[in-house]
CSV table of C-alpha atoms in Angstrom, one decimal:
chain,number,residue,atom,x,y,z
G,31,TYR,CA,101.7,-106.9,-167.7
G,32,VAL,CA,104.9,-105.3,-169.1
G,33,VAL,CA,105.4,-101.6,-167.4
G,34,ASN,CA,107.3,-98.9,-169.4
G,35,ILE,CA,108.8,-95.8,-168.2
G,36,SER,CA,107.7,-92.7,-170.0
G,37,GLY,CA,108.6,-88.8,-169.6
G,38,ALA,CA,111.5,-87.1,-170.6
G,39,ASN,CA,113.1,-86.9,-167.1
G,40,ASN,CA,113.5,-90.3,-165.8
G,41,ALA,CA,115.6,-89.5,-162.5
G,42,LEU,CA,115.5,-88.2,-159.1
G,43,ASN,CA,116.9,-84.9,-158.5
G,44,VAL,CA,118.5,-84.5,-155.3
G,45,ASN,CA,118.9,-80.7,-154.3
G,46,ALA,CA,121.8,-79.2,-152.0
G,47,ALA,CA,120.5,-78.8,-148.6
G,48,PRO,CA,120.3,-75.1,-147.2
G,49,VAL,CA,123.0,-74.5,-144.1
G,50,THR,CA,122.1,-71.6,-142.2
G,51,VAL,CA,124.8,-69.4,-140.2
G,52,SER,CA,124.5,-68.3,-136.6
G,53,VAL,CA,126.9,-65.6,-135.1
G,54,GLN,CA,127.7,-65.8,-131.7
G,55,LEU,CA,129.5,-63.9,-128.8
G,56,ASP,CA,131.1,-66.1,-126.0
G,57,GLY,CA,128.7,-69.1,-127.2
G,58,GLU,CA,125.5,-66.5,-127.2
G,59,THR,CA,123.8,-66.3,-130.5
G,60,LEU,CA,123.5,-62.8,-131.7
G,61,SER,CA,120.0,-61.5,-133.2
G,62,GLU,CA,120.4,-60.2,-137.0
G,63,ASN,CA,117.8,-57.5,-136.3
G,64,GLY,CA,117.6,-57.0,-132.4
G,65,ASN,CA,119.7,-55.0,-130.0
G,66,ASN,CA,122.8,-57.0,-128.9
G,67,VAL,CA,123.9,-55.2,-125.8
G,68,TYR,CA,126.4,-56.3,-123.2
G,69,SER,CA,127.8,-54.7,-120.2
G,70,TYR,CA,131.8,-54.2,-120.2
G,71,ASN,CA,133.5,-56.9,-118.5
G,72,ALA,CA,137.2,-56.3,-118.9
G,73,ALA,CA,137.6,-59.5,-121.0
G,74,GLU,CA,137.9,-60.5,-124.7
G,75,ARG,CA,134.4,-61.6,-126.0
G,76,VAL,CA,135.2,-64.2,-128.6
G,77,ILE,CA,133.1,-64.2,-132.1
G,78,SER,CA,132.5,-67.7,-133.4
G,79,LEU,CA,130.1,-69.1,-136.2
G,80,THR,CA,127.9,-72.1,-136.1
G,81,TYR,CA,126.3,-74.2,-138.9
G,82,ASN,CA,122.9,-75.3,-138.5
G,83,GLY,CA,121.3,-77.9,-141.3
G,84,ILE,CA,124.0,-80.4,-141.7
G,85,VAL,CA,123.4,-83.9,-141.9
G,86,ASP,CA,124.7,-86.0,-139.1
G,87,GLY,CA,128.2,-87.6,-139.9
G,88,ASP,CA,129.0,-84.7,-142.3
G,89,ASP,CA,131.6,-82.4,-142.4
G,90,LEU,CA,131.2,-78.9,-144.2
G,91,SER,CA,134.0,-77.2,-145.6
G,92,VAL,CA,133.6,-73.6,-145.4
G,93,ALA,CA,136.0,-70.4,-145.9
G,94,GLU,CA,134.9,-67.7,-143.2
G,95,THR,CA,136.1,-64.3,-142.5
G,96,ILE,CA,135.1,-62.1,-139.7
G,97,THR,CA,135.8,-58.6,-139.9
G,98,ILE,CA,134.8,-56.0,-137.0
G,99,GLY,CA,134.8,-52.2,-136.9
G,100,PHE,CA,133.1,-49.6,-135.0
G,101,GLU,CA,129.7,-48.0,-136.4
G,102,ASN,CA,130.5,-45.5,-139.3
G,103,ALA,CA,134.1,-46.6,-139.5
G,104,SER,CA,135.8,-46.2,-142.9
G,105,ALA,CA,137.3,-49.7,-142.6
G,106,TYR,CA,137.1,-52.9,-140.7
G,107,ALA,CA,139.7,-55.1,-139.3
G,108,VAL,CA,139.8,-59.0,-139.5
G,109,ALA,CA,139.4,-60.1,-135.9
G,110,ASN,CA,137.4,-62.6,-133.7
G,111,SER,CA,137.0,-60.6,-130.4
G,112,ILE,CA,135.9,-57.5,-129.2
G,113,SER,CA,136.5,-56.1,-125.4
G,114,ALA,CA,136.4,-52.2,-125.4
G,115,VAL,CA,133.1,-50.3,-124.8
G,116,GLY,CA,131.8,-49.2,-128.0
G,117,LYS,CA,129.2,-49.8,-130.8
G,118,TYR,CA,130.6,-52.3,-133.3
G,119,VAL,CA,129.5,-53.9,-136.8
G,120,VAL,CA,130.4,-57.7,-136.8
G,121,SER,CA,130.7,-58.7,-140.5
G,122,VAL,CA,130.4,-62.1,-141.4
G,123,TYR,CA,131.3,-63.7,-144.8
G,124,VAL,CA,131.1,-67.4,-145.3
G,125,ILE,CA,131.5,-69.4,-148.6
G,126,THR,CA,131.6,-73.3,-149.3
G,127,ASP,CA,132.2,-75.3,-152.4
G,128,GLU,CA,130.2,-78.4,-151.1
G,129,ARG,CA,128.0,-79.7,-153.6
G,130,ASN,CA,125.6,-81.1,-151.0
G,131,TYR,CA,124.9,-77.7,-149.1
G,132,TYR,CA,124.4,-74.1,-149.9
G,133,ILE,CA,124.7,-71.3,-147.3
G,134,SER,CA,121.0,-70.0,-146.9
G,135,GLY,CA,120.3,-66.2,-146.2
G,136,LYS,CA,121.4,-63.2,-147.9
G,137,GLY,CA,123.6,-63.5,-151.0
G,138,ALA,CA,124.1,-66.3,-153.7
G,139,SER,CA,123.6,-70.0,-152.9
G,140,SER,CA,127.2,-70.8,-152.1
G,141,PHE,CA,128.0,-67.9,-149.7
G,142,ASN,CA,126.1,-65.7,-147.0
G,143,THR,CA,127.4,-62.3,-145.9
G,144,LEU,CA,126.0,-60.9,-142.5
G,145,ASP,CA,126.3,-57.6,-140.7
G,146,ILE,CA,125.3,-57.5,-136.8
G,147,ASN,CA,125.3,-54.8,-134.6
G,148,VAL,CA,126.9,-55.3,-131.2
G,149,GLU,CA,127.4,-52.8,-128.5
G,150,ILE,CA,129.6,-53.2,-125.5
G,151,ALA,CA,128.1,-50.6,-123.0
G,152,LYS,CA,129.6,-49.0,-119.9
G,153,ALA,CA,129.8,-51.2,-117.0
G,154,GLU,CA,127.8,-49.6,-113.6
G,155,LEU,CA,130.1,-49.1,-110.8
G,156,SER,CA,128.2,-48.6,-107.4
G,157,VAL,CA,130.7,-46.6,-104.9
G,158,SER,CA,130.0,-45.6,-101.3
G,159,VAL,CA,131.5,-42.6,-99.6
G,160,ASP,CA,132.8,-45.1,-97.1
G,161,ALA,CA,135.6,-45.9,-99.5
G,162,LEU,CA,137.1,-42.6,-98.2
G,163,PRO,CA,139.4,-42.4,-94.9
G,164,GLU,CA,138.0,-40.8,-92.0
G,165,THR,CA,140.1,-37.8,-92.5
G,166,SER,CA,138.3,-36.9,-95.7
G,167,PHE,CA,135.4,-36.0,-94.2
G,168,GLU,CA,136.4,-32.9,-92.2
G,169,LYS,CA,138.6,-29.7,-92.8
G,170,VAL,CA,139.0,-26.3,-90.8
G,171,TYR,CA,137.4,-23.4,-92.1
G,172,GLY,CA,140.0,-21.6,-94.7
G,173,SER,CA,142.1,-24.8,-95.4
G,174,ALA,CA,141.9,-26.6,-98.7
G,175,ASP,CA,139.8,-29.9,-99.1
G,176,PRO,CA,141.2,-33.0,-98.2
G,177,ASP,CA,141.7,-35.6,-101.1
G,178,PHE,CA,138.3,-37.2,-102.1
G,179,SER,CA,140.2,-39.9,-104.2
G,180,ALA,CA,139.7,-43.4,-103.5
G,181,TYR,CA,139.4,-46.9,-105.3
G,182,ALA,CA,136.6,-49.1,-106.1
G,183,ASP,CA,136.4,-52.6,-107.2
G,184,GLY,CA,135.4,-53.0,-110.9
G,185,VAL,CA,134.8,-56.0,-112.8
G,186,ASN,CA,137.1,-59.0,-113.2
G,187,GLY,CA,139.3,-57.9,-110.4
G,188,GLU,CA,140.1,-54.1,-112.0
G,189,THR,CA,141.0,-51.7,-109.5
G,190,VAL,CA,139.1,-48.4,-110.6
G,191,ALA,CA,140.3,-45.0,-109.4
G,192,VAL,CA,137.3,-42.7,-108.5
G,193,THR,CA,137.1,-38.9,-107.2
G,194,PHE,CA,134.0,-38.0,-105.0
G,195,VAL,CA,132.4,-34.6,-105.5
G,196,ARG,CA,130.8,-32.4,-102.7
G,197,THR,CA,128.1,-29.6,-102.6
G,198,PRO,CA,130.2,-26.4,-102.9
G,199,GLY,CA,130.5,-24.2,-100.2
G,200,GLU,CA,133.5,-22.9,-97.8
G,201,SER,CA,131.4,-21.5,-94.7
G,202,VAL,CA,131.2,-23.6,-91.6
G,203,GLY,CA,128.6,-26.3,-92.0
G,204,LYS,CA,127.9,-29.9,-93.5
G,205,TYR,CA,128.0,-30.5,-97.2
G,206,SER,CA,126.7,-33.5,-98.9
G,207,PHE,CA,128.6,-35.9,-101.4
G,208,VAL,CA,126.6,-35.4,-104.5
G,209,SER,CA,128.7,-37.4,-107.1
G,210,VAL,CA,131.5,-39.8,-108.1
G,211,ASN,CA,133.9,-39.7,-111.1
G,212,VAL,CA,135.7,-42.3,-112.6
G,213,GLY,CA,139.4,-41.6,-112.9
G,214,THR,CA,140.8,-41.2,-116.5
G,215,GLU,CA,142.2,-44.6,-117.0
G,216,PHE,CA,138.9,-46.4,-116.7
G,217,ALA,CA,136.5,-43.4,-117.4
G,218,GLU,CA,135.4,-45.1,-120.9
G,219,ASN,CA,134.4,-48.5,-119.3
G,220,TYR,CA,132.2,-47.4,-116.3
G,221,ASN,CA,129.5,-45.3,-115.3
G,222,ALA,CA,130.2,-44.5,-111.4
G,223,VAL,CA,126.9,-44.4,-109.3
G,224,LEU,CA,127.2,-42.8,-105.7
G,225,ILE,CA,125.5,-45.1,-102.9
G,226,ASN,CA,125.2,-44.6,-99.3
G,227,SER,CA,125.6,-40.8,-99.4
G,228,GLU,CA,124.3,-39.7,-95.9
G,229,LYS,CA,127.7,-39.4,-94.6
G,230,ALA,CA,128.2,-35.6,-94.8
G,231,PHE,CA,131.5,-33.4,-95.2
G,232,ALA,CA,132.0,-31.0,-92.5
G,233,VAL,CA,133.7,-27.6,-92.5
G,234,THR,CA,134.8,-26.8,-88.7
G,235,PRO,CA,135.2,-23.3,-87.4
G,236,ALA,CA,139.0,-22.0,-87.5
G,237,GLN,CA,140.7,-20.8,-84.2
G,238,ILE,CA,141.9,-17.1,-84.0
G,239,SER,CA,144.3,-15.4,-81.4
G,240,ALA,CA,143.2,-12.0,-80.0
G,241,ASP,CA,145.6,-10.4,-78.0
G,242,PRO,CA,144.1,-7.5,-75.9
G,243,ASP,CA,147.5,-5.7,-75.2
G,244,VAL,CA,147.9,-5.3,-79.2
G,245,LEU,CA,144.0,-5.1,-80.3
G,246,LEU,CA,143.0,-2.8,-77.3
G,247,ALA,CA,146.5,-0.8,-76.6
G,248,ASP,CA,144.9,2.6,-76.2
G,249,ARG,CA,141.5,1.2,-74.4
G,250,LEU,CA,142.8,-0.4,-71.4
G,251,THR,CA,142.1,2.4,-68.8
G,252,LYS,CA,139.3,4.6,-67.8
G,253,THR,CA,138.7,7.0,-64.9
G,254,TYR,CA,136.4,5.8,-62.2
G,255,GLY,CA,132.6,6.7,-63.2
G,256,GLU,CA,133.2,6.9,-66.6
G,257,ALA,CA,131.8,4.2,-69.1
G,258,ASP,CA,134.0,1.4,-70.5
G,259,PRO,CA,136.0,2.2,-73.7
G,260,ASP,CA,134.9,0.2,-76.6
G,261,PHE,CA,136.3,-3.3,-76.3
G,262,SER,CA,135.7,-4.2,-80.1
G,263,ALA,CA,138.3,-4.5,-82.5
G,264,TYR,CA,139.5,-6.7,-85.5
G,265,ALA,CA,141.8,-9.8,-85.4
G,266,ASP,CA,143.4,-11.4,-88.3
G,267,GLY,CA,141.6,-14.6,-89.9
G,268,VAL,CA,142.6,-17.0,-92.5
G,269,ASN,CA,143.5,-16.0,-95.9
G,270,GLY,CA,143.8,-12.4,-95.2
G,271,GLU,CA,140.3,-11.9,-93.5
G,272,SER,CA,139.6,-9.3,-91.0
G,273,VAL,CA,137.4,-10.8,-88.2
G,274,ALA,CA,135.4,-8.5,-85.8
G,275,VAL,CA,135.6,-9.5,-82.2
G,276,THR,CA,134.6,-8.1,-78.8
G,277,PHE,CA,136.6,-8.5,-75.4
G,278,VAL,CA,134.9,-9.1,-72.4
G,279,ARG,CA,136.6,-7.8,-69.0
G,280,ALA,CA,135.8,-9.3,-65.6
G,281,SER,CA,133.0,-7.3,-63.6
G,282,GLY,CA,133.6,-4.2,-61.3
G,283,GLU,CA,133.6,-0.5,-61.3
G,284,ASN,CA,135.6,0.5,-58.1
G,285,ALA,CA,139.2,1.6,-58.9
G,286,GLY,CA,141.5,-1.2,-59.4
G,287,GLU,CA,142.8,-3.9,-62.2
G,288,TYR,CA,140.1,-5.9,-64.1
G,289,GLN,CA,141.3,-8.8,-66.1
G,290,ILE,CA,140.1,-9.1,-69.9
G,291,ALA,CA,138.4,-12.5,-69.3
G,292,SER,CA,137.5,-13.7,-72.9
G,293,VAL,CA,136.8,-12.6,-76.4
G,294,THR,CA,133.8,-13.3,-78.8
G,295,THR,CA,133.1,-13.0,-82.2
G,296,GLU,CA,129.6,-13.2,-84.2
G,297,ASN,CA,131.4,-14.7,-87.4
G,298,GLY,CA,130.5,-18.5,-87.3
G,299,ASN,CA,133.3,-19.4,-89.2
G,300,TYR,CA,135.8,-18.6,-86.2
G,301,THR,CA,136.1,-19.6,-82.7
C-alpha cells in the first residue's frame, strides 16, 4: 500500500509551557489571597521570587521588578526587603521573551503582575516587675515615686527601655503594678505585657517630730486636783500638711513634775 498524508495542517504544534511565579519572604511562600502576618524580628526580611514549571536543564530569562509600599500609599519604592512594623503591599512585575515559556497568571501571556499583602506585626514583649531594682518598690509618704524604668530583652539582641505603671494613690498602703509601657524608641515595634505582677509597691508612713515644749508651751502646768489640760495639738507634716497629735504624760496626780512620755496620731500616713 501507498499511504498519502492528507489535510491542510501537516505539523505538530509545540505550545509554550506555563511558568508560575511564587513570591517568598525569607524563603517562605506568601499567599496571594491569605493573611501573610509575621512578627517583628528586628531584621530585614528578604523578598524573592521562584519560578515553577521550567523544564529541567533550561534557564528562564526574565525581567523582574519588586516594589513595596505601605497600604494606601500613593507610591511604592523598588525594594527587596521589609523590616519595620506595618501593613505592606508587595507588587511584583515579571516579563519574559522566551518563546518556550509564558508567565502564567494575571496579565498577558508574556508577563505577570501580583499584589500581595504582607503585615509585620508588633512583637510581644513579656516584662516582669522583677526587672526593677529593690529601691523601686517603696517610698515614704509625701515623697515622689522612685524611677519605674527598666530594660527588657527584645528580639535579636535589642535592649528595650520600658516603664512600669502602678495603681494610683499616695496614702500609706500597697499598690499593684498594672501595666508596662515601651519607651519611645521601640514603641512602634513592641507590645509590652506585664507578667509576675504580684510584687506590690508600698507607701510607708512618714515620721514627724512633735516638740511638747513648743506645741504645748502654755499647757504644761496645772494645780493639784485639776483635770489635765488638753494635750492635743497640730504638728507640721509633709508638703504643708497639719497633723493632729496627742501627747501622753507619765501618770501621777501629786504635786511634782511628770515627763511627757510619748505622742500619738490617728493619721495613718504618719508615725
